[in-house]
Coordinates of C-alpha atoms in Angstrom, one line a residue:
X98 CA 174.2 140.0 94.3
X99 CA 174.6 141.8 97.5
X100 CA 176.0 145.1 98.5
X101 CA 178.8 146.9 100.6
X102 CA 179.0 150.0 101.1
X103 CA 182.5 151.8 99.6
X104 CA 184.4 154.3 101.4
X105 CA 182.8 158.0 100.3
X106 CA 184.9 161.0 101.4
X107 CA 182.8 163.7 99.3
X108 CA 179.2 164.2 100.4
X109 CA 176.4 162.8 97.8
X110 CA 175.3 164.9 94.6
X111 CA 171.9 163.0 94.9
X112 CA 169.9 159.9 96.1
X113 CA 168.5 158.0 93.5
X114 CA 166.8 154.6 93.0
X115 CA 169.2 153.1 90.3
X116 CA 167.7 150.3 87.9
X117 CA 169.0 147.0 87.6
X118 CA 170.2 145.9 83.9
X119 CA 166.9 144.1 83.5
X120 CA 164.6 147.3 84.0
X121 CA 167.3 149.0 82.1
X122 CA 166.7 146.7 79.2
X123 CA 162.8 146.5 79.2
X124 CA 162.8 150.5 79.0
X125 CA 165.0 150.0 75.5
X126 CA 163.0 147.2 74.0
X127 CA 159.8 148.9 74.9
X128 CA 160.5 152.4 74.2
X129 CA 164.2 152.3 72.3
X130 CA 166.2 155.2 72.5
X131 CA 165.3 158.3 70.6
X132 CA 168.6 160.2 71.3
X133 CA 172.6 160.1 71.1
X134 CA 172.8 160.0 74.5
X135 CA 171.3 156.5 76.3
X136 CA 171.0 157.2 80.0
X137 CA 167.7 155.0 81.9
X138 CA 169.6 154.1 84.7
X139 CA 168.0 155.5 87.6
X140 CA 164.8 157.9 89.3
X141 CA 166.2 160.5 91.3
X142 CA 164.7 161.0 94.5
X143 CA 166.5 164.2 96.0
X144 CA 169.3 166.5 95.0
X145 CA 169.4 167.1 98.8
X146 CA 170.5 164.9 100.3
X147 CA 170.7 164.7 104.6
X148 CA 171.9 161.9 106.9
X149 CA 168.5 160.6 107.8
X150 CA 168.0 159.7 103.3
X151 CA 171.2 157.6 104.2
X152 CA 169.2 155.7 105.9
X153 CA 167.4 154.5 102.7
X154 CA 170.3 153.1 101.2
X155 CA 170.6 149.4 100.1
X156 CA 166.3 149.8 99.6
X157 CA 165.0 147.7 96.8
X158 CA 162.1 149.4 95.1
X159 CA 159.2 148.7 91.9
X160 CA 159.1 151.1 89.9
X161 CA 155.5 151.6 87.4
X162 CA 156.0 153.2 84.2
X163 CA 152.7 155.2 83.9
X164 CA 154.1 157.7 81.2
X165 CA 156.0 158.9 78.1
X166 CA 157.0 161.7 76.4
X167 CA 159.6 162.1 73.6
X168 CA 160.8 165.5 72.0
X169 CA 163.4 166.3 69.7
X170 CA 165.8 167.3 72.6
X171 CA 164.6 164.4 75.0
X172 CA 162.7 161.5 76.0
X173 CA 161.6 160.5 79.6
X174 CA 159.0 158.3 81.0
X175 CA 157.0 159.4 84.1
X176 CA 156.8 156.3 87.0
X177 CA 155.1 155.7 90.1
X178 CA 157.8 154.3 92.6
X179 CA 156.7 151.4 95.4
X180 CA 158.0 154.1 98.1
X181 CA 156.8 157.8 98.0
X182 CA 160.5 158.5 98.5
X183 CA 160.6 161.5 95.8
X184 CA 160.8 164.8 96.9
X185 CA 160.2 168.3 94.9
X186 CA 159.6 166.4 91.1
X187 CA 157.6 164.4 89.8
X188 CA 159.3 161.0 89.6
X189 CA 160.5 160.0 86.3
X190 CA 163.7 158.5 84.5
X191 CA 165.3 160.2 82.0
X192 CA 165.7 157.5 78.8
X193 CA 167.7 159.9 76.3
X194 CA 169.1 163.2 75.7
X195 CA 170.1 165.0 72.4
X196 CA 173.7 165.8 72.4
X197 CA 174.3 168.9 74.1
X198 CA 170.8 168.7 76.2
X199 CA 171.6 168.3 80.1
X200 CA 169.4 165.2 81.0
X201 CA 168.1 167.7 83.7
X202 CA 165.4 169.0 81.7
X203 CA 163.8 166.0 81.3
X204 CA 162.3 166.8 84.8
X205 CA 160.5 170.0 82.8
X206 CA 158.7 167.8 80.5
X207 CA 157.8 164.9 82.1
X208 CA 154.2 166.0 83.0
X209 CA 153.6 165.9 79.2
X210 CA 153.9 162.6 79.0
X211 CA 151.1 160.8 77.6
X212 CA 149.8 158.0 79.8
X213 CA 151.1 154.6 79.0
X214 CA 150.7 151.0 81.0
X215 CA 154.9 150.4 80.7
X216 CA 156.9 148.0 82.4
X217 CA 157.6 147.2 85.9
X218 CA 161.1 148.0 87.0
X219 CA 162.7 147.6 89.8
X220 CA 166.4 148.8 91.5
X221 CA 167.9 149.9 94.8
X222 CA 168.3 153.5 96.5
X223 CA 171.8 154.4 96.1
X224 CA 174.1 157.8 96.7
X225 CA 175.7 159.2 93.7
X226 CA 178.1 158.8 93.6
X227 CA 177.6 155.3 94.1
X228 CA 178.1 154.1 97.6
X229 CA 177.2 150.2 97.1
X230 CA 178.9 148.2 94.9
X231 CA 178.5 144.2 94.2
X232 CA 180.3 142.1 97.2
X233 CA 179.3 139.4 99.4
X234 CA 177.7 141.3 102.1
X235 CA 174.1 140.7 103.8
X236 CA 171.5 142.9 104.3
X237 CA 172.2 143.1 107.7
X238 CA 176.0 143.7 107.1
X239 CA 174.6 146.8 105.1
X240 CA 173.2 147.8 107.6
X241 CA 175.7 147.6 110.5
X242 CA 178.1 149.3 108.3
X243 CA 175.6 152.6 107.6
X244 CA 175.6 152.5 112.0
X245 CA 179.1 152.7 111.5
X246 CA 179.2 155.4 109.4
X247 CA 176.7 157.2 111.4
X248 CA 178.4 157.1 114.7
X249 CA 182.0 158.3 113.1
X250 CA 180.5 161.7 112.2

């Protein structure tokens, strides 16, 4: 599938690299979910987020599960992305969180993890809220429109 960028009026809450539903499904059939509240959809990369991260946008990425740790309030696995794209935490996706536990602290425990050799995943570098979605657009396409994003502001 390719990507096009939607129309985003409010600024980014963060950049992320989002996993497809195959990554998605390897963490649950290696690890399952040990919480209420399934989430193992993407790595954040910056709650930050300035014009020139934009530019990362559309960026496929591998993602090496090196870690995992599993609490009675969460459970997380610490990864080693393709790109050193993560700034200010150590990288990791958060799996599960107990009801009531803001999948935020996962980013306190994730240096416990114990060291594992998990799955590699892969996804793209996204905007959340979401700024691709699934169209038929190319790679370059992407691209042109992020130029013409750039050059409205």
């Amino acid at each position: 599938g390719d990507l096009r960028l939607k129309d985003q009026s409010k600024p980014p809450v963060y950049l992320a690299v989002f996993l497809d539903s195959k990554s998605r499904a390897a963490l649950a059939h290696e690890y399952g979910y040990a919480h209420h509240k399934a989430l193992s959809d993407h790595m954040t990369i910056t709650t930050e987020v300035d014009s020139s991260d934009l530019q990362l946008v559309g960026t496929s990425v591998s993602i090496r599960v090196t870690g995992y740790y599993e609490d009675d309030k969460v459970q997380v696995v610490r990864v080693v992305p393709s790109l050193d794209v993560v700034r200010g935490r150590t990288p990791h996706v958060t799996m599960s969180v107990a009801e009531g536990t803001p999948p935020a602290q996962a980013a306190t425990l994730v240096d416990k993890a114990t060291p594992v050799r998990g799955p590699l995943l892969s996804g793209i570098i996204d905007t959340f809220p979401r700024s691709l979605r699934q169209a038929s657009a190319s790679a370059s396409r992407v691209a042109s429109l992020h130029l013409q994003v750039d050059n409205k502001r």
